[in-house]
Structure formats: C-alpha cells, structure tokens
Coordinates of C-alpha atoms in Angstrom, one line a residue:
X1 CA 64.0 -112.7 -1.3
X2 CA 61.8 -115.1 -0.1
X3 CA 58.8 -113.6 1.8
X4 CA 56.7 -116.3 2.6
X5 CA 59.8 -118.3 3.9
X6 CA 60.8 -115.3 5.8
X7 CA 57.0 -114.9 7.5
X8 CA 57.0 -118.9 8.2
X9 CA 60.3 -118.7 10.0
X10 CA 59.2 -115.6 12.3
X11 CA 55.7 -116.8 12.8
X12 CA 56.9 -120.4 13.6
X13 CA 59.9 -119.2 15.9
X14 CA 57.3 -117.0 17.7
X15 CA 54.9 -119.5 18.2
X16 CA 57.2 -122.4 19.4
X17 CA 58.6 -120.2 22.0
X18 CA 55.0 -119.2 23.2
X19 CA 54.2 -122.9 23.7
X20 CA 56.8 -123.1 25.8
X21 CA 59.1 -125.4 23.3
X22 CA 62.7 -125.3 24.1
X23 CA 65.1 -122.9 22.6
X24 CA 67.2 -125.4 20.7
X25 CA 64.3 -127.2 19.4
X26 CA 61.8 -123.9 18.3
X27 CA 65.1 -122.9 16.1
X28 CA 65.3 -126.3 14.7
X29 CA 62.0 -126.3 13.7
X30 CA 61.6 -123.5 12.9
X31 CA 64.6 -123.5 10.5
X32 CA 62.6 -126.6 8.8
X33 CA 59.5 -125.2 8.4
X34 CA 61.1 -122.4 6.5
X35 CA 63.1 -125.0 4.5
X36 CA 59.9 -126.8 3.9
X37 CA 58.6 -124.3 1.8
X38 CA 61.1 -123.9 0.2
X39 CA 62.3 -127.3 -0.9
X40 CA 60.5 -130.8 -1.2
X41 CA 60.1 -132.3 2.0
X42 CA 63.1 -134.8 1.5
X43 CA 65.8 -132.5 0.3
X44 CA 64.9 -130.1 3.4
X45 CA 65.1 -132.8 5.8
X46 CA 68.7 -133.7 4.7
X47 CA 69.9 -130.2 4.0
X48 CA 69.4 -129.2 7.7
X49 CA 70.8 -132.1 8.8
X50 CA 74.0 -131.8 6.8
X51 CA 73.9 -128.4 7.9
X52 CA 73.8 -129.1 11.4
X53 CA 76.4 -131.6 11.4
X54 CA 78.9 -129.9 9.7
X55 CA 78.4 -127.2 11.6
X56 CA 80.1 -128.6 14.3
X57 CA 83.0 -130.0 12.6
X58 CA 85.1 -127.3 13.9
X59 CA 88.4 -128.2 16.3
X60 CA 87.4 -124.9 18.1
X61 CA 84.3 -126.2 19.6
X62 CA 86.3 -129.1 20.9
X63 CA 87.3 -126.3 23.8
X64 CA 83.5 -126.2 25.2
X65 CA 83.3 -129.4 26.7
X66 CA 86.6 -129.1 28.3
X67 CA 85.9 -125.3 29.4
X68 CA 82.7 -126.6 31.2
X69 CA 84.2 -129.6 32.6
X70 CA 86.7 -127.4 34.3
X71 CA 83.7 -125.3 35.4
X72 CA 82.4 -128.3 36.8
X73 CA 85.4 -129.1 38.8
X74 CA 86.1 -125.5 39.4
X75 CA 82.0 -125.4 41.0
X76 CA 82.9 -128.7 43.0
X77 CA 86.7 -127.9 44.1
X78 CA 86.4 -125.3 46.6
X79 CA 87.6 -122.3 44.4
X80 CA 84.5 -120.4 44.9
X81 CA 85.3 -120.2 48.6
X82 CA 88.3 -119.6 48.3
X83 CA 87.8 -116.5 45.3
X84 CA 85.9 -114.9 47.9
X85 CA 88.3 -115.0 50.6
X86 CA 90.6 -113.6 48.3
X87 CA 88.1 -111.1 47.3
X88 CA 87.6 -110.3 51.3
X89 CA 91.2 -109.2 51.6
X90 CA 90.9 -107.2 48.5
X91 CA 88.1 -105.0 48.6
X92 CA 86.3 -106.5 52.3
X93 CA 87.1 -103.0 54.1
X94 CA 85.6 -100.5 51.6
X95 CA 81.9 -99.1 52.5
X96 CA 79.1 -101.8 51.5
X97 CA 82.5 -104.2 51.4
X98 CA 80.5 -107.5 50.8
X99 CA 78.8 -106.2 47.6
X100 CA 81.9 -105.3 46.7
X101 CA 83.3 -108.6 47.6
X102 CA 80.0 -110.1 45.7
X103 CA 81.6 -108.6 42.2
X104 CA 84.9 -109.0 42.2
X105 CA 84.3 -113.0 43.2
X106 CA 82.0 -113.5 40.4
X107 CA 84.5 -111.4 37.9
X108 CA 86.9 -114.0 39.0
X109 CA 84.8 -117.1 39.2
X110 CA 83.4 -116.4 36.3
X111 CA 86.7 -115.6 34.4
X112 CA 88.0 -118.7 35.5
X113 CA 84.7 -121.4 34.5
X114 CA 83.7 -119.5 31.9
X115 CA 79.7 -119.9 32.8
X116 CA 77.7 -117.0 34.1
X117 CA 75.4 -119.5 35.2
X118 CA 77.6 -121.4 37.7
X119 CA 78.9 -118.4 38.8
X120 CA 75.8 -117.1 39.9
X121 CA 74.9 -120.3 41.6
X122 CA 78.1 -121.0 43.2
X123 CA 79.2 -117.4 44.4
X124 CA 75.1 -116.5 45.4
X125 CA 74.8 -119.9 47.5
X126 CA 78.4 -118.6 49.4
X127 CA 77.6 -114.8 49.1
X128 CA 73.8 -114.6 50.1
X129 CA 73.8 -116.0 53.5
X130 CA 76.9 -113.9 54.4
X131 CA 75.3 -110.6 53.2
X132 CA 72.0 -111.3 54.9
X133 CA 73.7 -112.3 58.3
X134 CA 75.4 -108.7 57.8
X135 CA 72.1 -106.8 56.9
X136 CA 71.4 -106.5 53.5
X137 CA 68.4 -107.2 51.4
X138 CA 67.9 -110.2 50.1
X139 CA 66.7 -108.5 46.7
X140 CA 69.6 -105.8 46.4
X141 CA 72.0 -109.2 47.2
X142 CA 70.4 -111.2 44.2
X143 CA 70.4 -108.5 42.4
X144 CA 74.2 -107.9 42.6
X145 CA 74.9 -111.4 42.4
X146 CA 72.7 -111.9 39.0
X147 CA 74.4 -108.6 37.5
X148 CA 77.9 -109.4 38.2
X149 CA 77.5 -113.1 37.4
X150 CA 77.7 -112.4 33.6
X151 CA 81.0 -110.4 33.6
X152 CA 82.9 -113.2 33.1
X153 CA 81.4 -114.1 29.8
X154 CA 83.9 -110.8 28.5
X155 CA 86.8 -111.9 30.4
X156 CA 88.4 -114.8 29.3
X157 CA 88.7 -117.6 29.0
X158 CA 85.0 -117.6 27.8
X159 CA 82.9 -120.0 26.1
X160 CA 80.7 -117.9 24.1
X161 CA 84.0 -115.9 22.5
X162 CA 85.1 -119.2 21.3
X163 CA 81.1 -119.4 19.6
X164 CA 80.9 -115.9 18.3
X165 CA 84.4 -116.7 16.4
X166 CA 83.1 -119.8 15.2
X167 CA 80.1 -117.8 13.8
X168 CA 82.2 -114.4 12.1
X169 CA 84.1 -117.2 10.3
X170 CA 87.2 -117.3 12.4
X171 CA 88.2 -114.2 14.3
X172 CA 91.5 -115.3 16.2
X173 CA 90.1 -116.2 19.9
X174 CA 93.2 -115.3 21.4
X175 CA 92.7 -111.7 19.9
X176 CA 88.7 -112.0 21.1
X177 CA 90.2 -113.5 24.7
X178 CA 92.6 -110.4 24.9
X179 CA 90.3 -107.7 24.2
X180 CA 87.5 -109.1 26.9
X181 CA 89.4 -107.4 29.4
X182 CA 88.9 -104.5 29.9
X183 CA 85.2 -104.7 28.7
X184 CA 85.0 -107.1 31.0
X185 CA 86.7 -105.0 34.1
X186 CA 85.2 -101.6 33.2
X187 CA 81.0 -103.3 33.7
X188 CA 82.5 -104.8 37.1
X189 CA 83.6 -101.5 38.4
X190 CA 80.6 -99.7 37.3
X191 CA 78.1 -102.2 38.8
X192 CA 81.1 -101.8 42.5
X193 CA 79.7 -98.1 41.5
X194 CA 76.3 -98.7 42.0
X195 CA 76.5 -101.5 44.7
X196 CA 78.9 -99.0 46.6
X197 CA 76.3 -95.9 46.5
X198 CA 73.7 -98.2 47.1
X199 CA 75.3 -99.4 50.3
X200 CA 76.2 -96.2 51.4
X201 CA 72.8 -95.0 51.0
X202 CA 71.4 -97.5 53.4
X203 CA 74.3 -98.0 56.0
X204 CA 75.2 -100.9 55.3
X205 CA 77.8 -102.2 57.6
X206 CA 81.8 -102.2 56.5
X207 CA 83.7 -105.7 56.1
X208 CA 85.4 -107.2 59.2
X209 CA 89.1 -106.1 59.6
X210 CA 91.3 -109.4 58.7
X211 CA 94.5 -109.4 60.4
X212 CA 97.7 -109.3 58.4
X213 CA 98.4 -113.0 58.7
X214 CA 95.0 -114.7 58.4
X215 CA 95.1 -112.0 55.2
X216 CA 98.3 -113.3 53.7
X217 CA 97.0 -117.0 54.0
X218 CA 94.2 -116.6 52.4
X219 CA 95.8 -114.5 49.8
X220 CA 98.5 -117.5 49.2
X221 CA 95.4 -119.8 49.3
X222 CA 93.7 -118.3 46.6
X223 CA 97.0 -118.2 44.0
X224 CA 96.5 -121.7 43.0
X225 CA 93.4 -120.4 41.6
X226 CA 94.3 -117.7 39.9
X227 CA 97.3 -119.1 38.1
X228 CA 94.8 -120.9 35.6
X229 CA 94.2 -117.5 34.7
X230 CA 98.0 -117.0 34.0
X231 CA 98.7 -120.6 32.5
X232 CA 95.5 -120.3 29.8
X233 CA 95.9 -117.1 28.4
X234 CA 99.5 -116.5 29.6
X235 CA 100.1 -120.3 27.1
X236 CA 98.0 -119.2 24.4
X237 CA 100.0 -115.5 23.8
X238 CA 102.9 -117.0 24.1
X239 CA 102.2 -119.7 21.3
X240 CA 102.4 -122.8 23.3
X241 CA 99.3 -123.5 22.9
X242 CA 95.8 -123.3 21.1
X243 CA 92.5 -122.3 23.1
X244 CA 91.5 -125.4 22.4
X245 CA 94.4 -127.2 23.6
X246 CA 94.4 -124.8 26.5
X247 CA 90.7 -125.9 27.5
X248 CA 92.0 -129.3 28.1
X249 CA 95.1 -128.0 30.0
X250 CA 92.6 -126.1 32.0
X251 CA 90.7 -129.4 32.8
X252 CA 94.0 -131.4 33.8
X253 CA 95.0 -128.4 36.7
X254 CA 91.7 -127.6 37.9
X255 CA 91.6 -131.5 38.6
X256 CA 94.7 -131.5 40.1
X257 CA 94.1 -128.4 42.1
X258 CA 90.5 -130.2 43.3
X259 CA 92.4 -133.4 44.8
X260 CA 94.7 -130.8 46.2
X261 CA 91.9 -128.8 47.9
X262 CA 90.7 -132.1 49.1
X263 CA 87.3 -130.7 47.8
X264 CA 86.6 -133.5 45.5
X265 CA 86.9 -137.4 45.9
X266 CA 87.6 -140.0 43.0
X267 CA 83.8 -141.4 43.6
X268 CA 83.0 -137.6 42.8
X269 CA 84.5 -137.8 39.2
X270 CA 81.4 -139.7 37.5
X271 CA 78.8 -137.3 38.8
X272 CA 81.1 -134.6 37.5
X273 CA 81.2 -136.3 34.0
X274 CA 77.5 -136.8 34.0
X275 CA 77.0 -133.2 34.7
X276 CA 79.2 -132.0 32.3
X277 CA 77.7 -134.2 29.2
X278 CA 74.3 -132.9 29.7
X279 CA 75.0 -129.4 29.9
X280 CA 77.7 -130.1 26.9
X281 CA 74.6 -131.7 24.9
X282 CA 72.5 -128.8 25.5
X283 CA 75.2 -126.1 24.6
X284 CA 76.0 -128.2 21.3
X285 CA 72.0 -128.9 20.4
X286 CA 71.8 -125.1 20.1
X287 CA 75.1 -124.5 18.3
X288 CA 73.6 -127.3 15.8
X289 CA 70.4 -125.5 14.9
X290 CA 71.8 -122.0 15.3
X291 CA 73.8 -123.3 12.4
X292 CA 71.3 -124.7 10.6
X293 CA 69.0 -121.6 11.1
X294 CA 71.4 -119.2 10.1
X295 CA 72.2 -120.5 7.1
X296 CA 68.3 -120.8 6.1
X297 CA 68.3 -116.7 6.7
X298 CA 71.3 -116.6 4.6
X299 CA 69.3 -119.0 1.7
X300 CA 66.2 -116.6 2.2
X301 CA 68.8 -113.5 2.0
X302 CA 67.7 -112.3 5.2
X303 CA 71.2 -110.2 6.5
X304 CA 71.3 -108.5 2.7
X305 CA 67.6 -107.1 3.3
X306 CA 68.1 -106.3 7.4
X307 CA 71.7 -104.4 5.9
X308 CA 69.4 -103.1 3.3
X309 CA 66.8 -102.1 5.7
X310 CA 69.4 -100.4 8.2
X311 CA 71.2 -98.4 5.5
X312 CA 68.0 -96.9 3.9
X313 CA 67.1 -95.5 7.9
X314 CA 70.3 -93.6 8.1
X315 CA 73.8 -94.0 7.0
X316 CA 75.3 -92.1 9.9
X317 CA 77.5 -94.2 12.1
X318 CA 76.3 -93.7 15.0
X319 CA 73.0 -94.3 14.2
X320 CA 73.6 -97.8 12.8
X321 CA 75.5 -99.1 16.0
X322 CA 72.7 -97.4 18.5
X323 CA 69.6 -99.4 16.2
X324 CA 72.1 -102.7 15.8
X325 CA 72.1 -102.3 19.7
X326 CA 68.5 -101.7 20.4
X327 CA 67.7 -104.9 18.4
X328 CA 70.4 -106.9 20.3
X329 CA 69.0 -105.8 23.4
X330 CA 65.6 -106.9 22.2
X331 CA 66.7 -110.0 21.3
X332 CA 68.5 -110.4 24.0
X333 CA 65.5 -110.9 26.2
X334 CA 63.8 -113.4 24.2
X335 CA 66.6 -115.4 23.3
X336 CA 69.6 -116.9 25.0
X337 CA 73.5 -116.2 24.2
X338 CA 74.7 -119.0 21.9
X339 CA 72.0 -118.9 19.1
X340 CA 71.8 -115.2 19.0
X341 CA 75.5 -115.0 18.8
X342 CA 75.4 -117.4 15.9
X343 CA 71.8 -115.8 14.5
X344 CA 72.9 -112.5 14.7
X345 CA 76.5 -112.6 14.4
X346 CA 76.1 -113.4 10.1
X347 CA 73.5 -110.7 10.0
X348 CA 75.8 -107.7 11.7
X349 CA 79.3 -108.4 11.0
X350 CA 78.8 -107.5 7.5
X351 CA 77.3 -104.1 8.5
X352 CA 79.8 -103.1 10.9
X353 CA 82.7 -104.2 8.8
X354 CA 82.3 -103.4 5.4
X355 CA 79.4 -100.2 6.1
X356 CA 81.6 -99.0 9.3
X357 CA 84.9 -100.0 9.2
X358 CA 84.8 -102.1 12.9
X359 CA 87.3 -104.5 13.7
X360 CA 84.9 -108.0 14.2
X361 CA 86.8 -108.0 17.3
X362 CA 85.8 -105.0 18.9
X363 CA 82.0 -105.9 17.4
X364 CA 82.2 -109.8 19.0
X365 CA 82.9 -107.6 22.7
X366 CA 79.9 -105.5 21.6
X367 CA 77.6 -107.8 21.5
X368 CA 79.0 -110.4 24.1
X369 CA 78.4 -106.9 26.6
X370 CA 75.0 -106.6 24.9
X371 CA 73.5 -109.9 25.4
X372 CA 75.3 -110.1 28.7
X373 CA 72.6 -108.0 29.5
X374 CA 69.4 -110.2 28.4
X375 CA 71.0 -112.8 30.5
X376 CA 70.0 -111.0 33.7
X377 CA 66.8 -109.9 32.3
X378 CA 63.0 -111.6 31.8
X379 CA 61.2 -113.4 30.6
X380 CA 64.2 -116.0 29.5
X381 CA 67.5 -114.7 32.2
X382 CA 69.0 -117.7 32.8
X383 CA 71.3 -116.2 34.9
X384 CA 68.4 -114.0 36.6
X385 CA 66.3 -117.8 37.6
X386 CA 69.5 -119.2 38.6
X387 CA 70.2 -116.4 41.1
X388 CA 66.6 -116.3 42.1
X389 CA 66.3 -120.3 42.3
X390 CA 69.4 -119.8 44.8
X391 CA 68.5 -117.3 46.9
X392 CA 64.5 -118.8 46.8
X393 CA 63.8 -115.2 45.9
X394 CA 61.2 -114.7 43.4
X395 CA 61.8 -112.8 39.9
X396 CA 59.3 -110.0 40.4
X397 CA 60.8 -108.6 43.7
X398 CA 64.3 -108.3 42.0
X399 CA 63.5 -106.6 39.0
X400 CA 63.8 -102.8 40.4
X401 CA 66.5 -103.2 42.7
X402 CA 68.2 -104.7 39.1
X403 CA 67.3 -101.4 37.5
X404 CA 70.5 -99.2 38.9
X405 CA 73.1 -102.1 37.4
X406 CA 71.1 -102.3 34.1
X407 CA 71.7 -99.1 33.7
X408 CA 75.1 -99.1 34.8
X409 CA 75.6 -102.4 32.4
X410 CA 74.0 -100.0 29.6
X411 CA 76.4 -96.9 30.0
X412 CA 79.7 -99.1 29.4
X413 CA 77.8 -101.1 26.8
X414 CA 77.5 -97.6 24.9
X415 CA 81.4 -96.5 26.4
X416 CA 83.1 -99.7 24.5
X417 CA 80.4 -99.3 21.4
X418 CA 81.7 -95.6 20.5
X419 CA 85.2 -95.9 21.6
X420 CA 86.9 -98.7 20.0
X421 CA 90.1 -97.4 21.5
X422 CA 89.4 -98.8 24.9
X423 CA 88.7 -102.3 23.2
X424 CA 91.4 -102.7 21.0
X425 CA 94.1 -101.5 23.5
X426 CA 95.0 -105.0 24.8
X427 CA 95.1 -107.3 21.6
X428 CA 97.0 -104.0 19.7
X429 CA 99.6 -104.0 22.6
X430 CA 99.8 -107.9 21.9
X431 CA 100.5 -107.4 18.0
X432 CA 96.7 -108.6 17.0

C-alpha cells in the first residue's frame, strides 16, 4: 500500500472541494495527483485518460441520456400536473391531505423521470403555492417536497441503479429495478407518517371533496402517464426488451404523450435537446472521473485496507453494515450520488458479499436509500437547493422542520439493511 498516494488523494480531494472546485473536476484531479506520484508525469496523464474513456464504453450507460431526455419531456409535458391530480383523488381527503398529495406525486414523478432533482422542482413549483393558499408552512412544505423528491431514485426506472450496476461489475438492472420497490414505497409511507402527524398536530385543513365525475376524469387523465411505468418495466420482465432499449422507448412515448397533452410544441424540441445535453455532459463528466478515481484506489489498494480496517473493528455482522452505513451517510453529505456510487460501490461490495454473504442487489438498494439521504442534506443537497431555489426559501430555515423525515428516512434505511427479506421479495417472485 501506497501511503503517500493515499494522503495526496485525500488531502487533494479535500482541498479542491474547499475551494469551491466542482465535483467532477476535484475527483479528476484529484485522481491525477495521486497518479502523479506514482507514475512519470506522461504515463499518468494517459493512464487516466484511457481510464476514463473506457469507462464509459458500456451499452448500459447509453440508457442515461435517453432516461433524462424523457425527464425533460416528462418536466415540459404536463405530467407533473396531471400526477398530482391523480394523487388528489388518491389520498386528497386524508387529514393534512396535500402533504400527502406532495409524496405520493413525487413517488410517481420521480418513478417515472428518474431525477430527484426535477421532481423536486417540478412537483414544489405545482405543490408549494397550493399548500400555502391552504395554510401550511412554507418550511414544513419544502421540507416534504425535498424529502419525498429522492424516492424515486429506489423506484424504477432510475438512473443511478443503472450506475451502481455499471460500478459492481454488472448486477442485472432489471433485478436492481425490481427490488427498488418496495424500498422505494416503504420511505414514502413513512415520510406520509410523519407529514400526516405533522399535519394533524397543527390542524391543517383536509383536501377538498372531488366529485365522482371530475374524480374519474382526472383519474383516466393521469393513466397515460402511468402506463410508462407498465410499458418499461412491464417490457423489460418480459424480455422484450433491454433497460437500455427501454430508455429510448421511454423517450419515443413520453414525446408522443407531450404532443398529445398539447404541452409541448415542435419549436420546444431544441430547447429540450439543449437541456438534456448539458445535464447529460455533467452526469457523464462524473461517471468519467469516478472511473478513473476508483481505479487509482484500487492501484493504491485502498478497498483491501478499508476491508482490512473494517474486519480488524469487529467481525460481527451487524456491526459491519451499521459502520459501512455511518460512512455512507458521511459521505453522503459531502459528496453527490453518481461518484460515491461508483467510489464506494468497489470498496463495499466486496465486504458485504464475500465477509457477509449479501446479495449486491439488496446492498445497491442499501446504499441508493443511504445516499438518498445526503441528497436532501447540506452542505452539497442538490435536491435540498433545488427545493429551496423553488420555493425562494432559504436552507437554514428548513433544516429542523427536515429533522422528523430524516429520521423517518433513517429507520427504513436500517428496516431494508437488516432484513434482506423485504428487499429481495420482488426480484425472487420474478425468478432473479
């Protein structure tokens, strides 16, 4: 084991971030300057490049771009609107009804796009007018929208399971895509707990009754919707399809469904493009260096001494998983999804497989649920600046009304952890 490479790459990572470098680019440098002194300048130079770019020679990661196009179209097409009718009907009536409404739209929203992010933006910009006209707090109605935003990330189709099987070396994504569902259900119920008690505790005012009729139309209004649900995963069990295959179907009917809506207009298509090429770019920059950074760690034998390190502490089972998802959580804060899924994902999977005996399915929903949480939390929650940029709120007057749907986040986090049962049951009933 290298030590000085190890202490450049921590050091430089650190400081990078502290200057206020971007993500992608502190790992990517970062990676070098551990490769620098290691190798000759040249060789390092070219290693990291090769790295990179073979790194993203995979047909899987050909779904991303499509998956956040349709998000795009999805964000532009009217959906969102018409998710939260749907949602209305569904849950409207029950006591603090809108917070409930505020969940279940971004469960389905972000089911659907596959991106926390526009969930949060679309279903807040929708969601927080309504729940102020009706009484509720601007904070505890960010706070909601932020939470809920990322539980879409477990239920597929999702971007970042398509990532973490790129990184364990090829988990089936249909398996991952199966066994996000009830992960992904379980935190949306448990933050509808807290939202619900919440509400209750402060009287907050029940939905408004929808008559049968103008129910059942918005109900048939929202079906178009959720079919893409039912054609993508329903496709890919079936064996019609790839994921990848199915992203690009997934492009094709949300575009349809768009021009349908009437939402979206053929001089709206280049804007849509643009949008989706510079958030693609982004999403691949990281992949890149995440690559190229985690092999440097595996060069510098960094998982052997971290396995090393976490076996000499305890060998009890438990004890492993709760430390692996301490230092997840940590990392979670500091660092966003896609390179800790691809940092981390090399470091763990060994441990948890081989020390353990986990299925790397049941640990990718472990740490998808895990990171979901750093998403919503400072100082880097995307999701969290999103929400706050929507609602013009500022970070520091969400944090404690946040604080009950951490928790709540936490406590299924440790439920589907230490009951693998509850994971598994989906992709076993499917034969995976």
């Amino acid at each position: 084991m290298d030590v000085l490479g190890i202490v450049v790459l921590v050091l430089s990572f650190v400081f990078f971030l502290t200057i206020g470098v971007p993500v992608a680019y502190s790992i990517g440098l970062s990676a070098l300057a551990t490769m620098l002194v290691s190798f000759d300048a040249l060789p390092a130079f070219s290693t990291l490049a090769q790295r990179m770019a073979t790194g993203l020679e995979s047909f899987s990661l050909l779904a991303i771009p499509f998956f956040i196009l349709a998000g795009q179209l999805m964000n532009s097409g009217g959906i969102a609107l018409r998710l939260i009718e749907f949602a209305k009907v569904m849950v409207g009536r029950l006591p603090g009804g809108l917070a409930f409404v505020n969940v279940m739209a971004n469960m389905l929203f972000g089911a659907i796009s596959g991106s926390a992010g526009a969930s949060a933006s679309a279903i807040g910009s929708i969601m927080g007018p309504q729940m102020k006209k009706s009484g509720y707090e601007d904070n505890f109605s960010v706070a909601i929208n932020v939470t809920s935003a990322t539980t879409g990330l477990a239920i597929p189709p999702s971007n970042i399971l398509i990532v973490y099987s790129l990184a364990s070396g090829g988990v089936s994504i249909a398996a991952l895509f199966m066994a996000g569902y009830v992960p992904g259900i379980l935190t949306g119920l448990a933050l509808m707990l807290v939202g619900g008690v919440y509400a209750y505790r402060k009287k907050y005012p029940l939905g408004e009754v929808i008559p049968f009729r103008a129910a059942v139309k918005k109900f048939l209004d929202a079906i178009p919707s959720l079919m893409l649900l039912v054609i993508v995963i329903g496709g890919i069990i079936a064996g019609y399809f790839t994921a990848t295959e199915a992203s690009a179907i997934a492009v094709v009917y949300c575009l349809v469904l768009a021009f349908i809506y009437k939402e979206i207009k053929v001089n709206d298509i280049p804007n849509i493009l643009i949008k989706t090429v510079k958030t693609t770019g982004i999403v691949m920059l990281l992949i890149a260096t995440s690559i190229g950074l985690s092999w440097v760690m595996s060069f510098e034998n960094i998982p052997q001494t971290v396995s090393n390190g976490l076996l000499s502490l305890s060998s009890n089972p438990f004890v492993i998983l709760l430390m692996i998802n301490l230092i997840l959580l940590f990392v979670g804060v500091f660092m966003d999804m896609t390179p800790a899924v691809l940092i981390f994902t090399p470091i763990f999977l060994p441990i948890v497989t081989s020390q353990l005996g986990l299925d790397p399915i049941h640990f990718g929903i472990i740490m998808i649920l895990n990171l979901n949480i750093g998403l919503c939390t400072p100082p880097v929650g995307s999701v969290l600046f999103i929400g706050c940029s929507v609602a013009n709120m500022k970070i520091q007057n969400v944090i404690k009304p946040m604080i009950p749907f951490y928790i709540a986040m936490i406590v299924v986090l440790m439920i589907i952890t230490f009951f693998p049962s509850i994971t598994m049951f989906v992709p076993h009933l499917f034969g995976f």
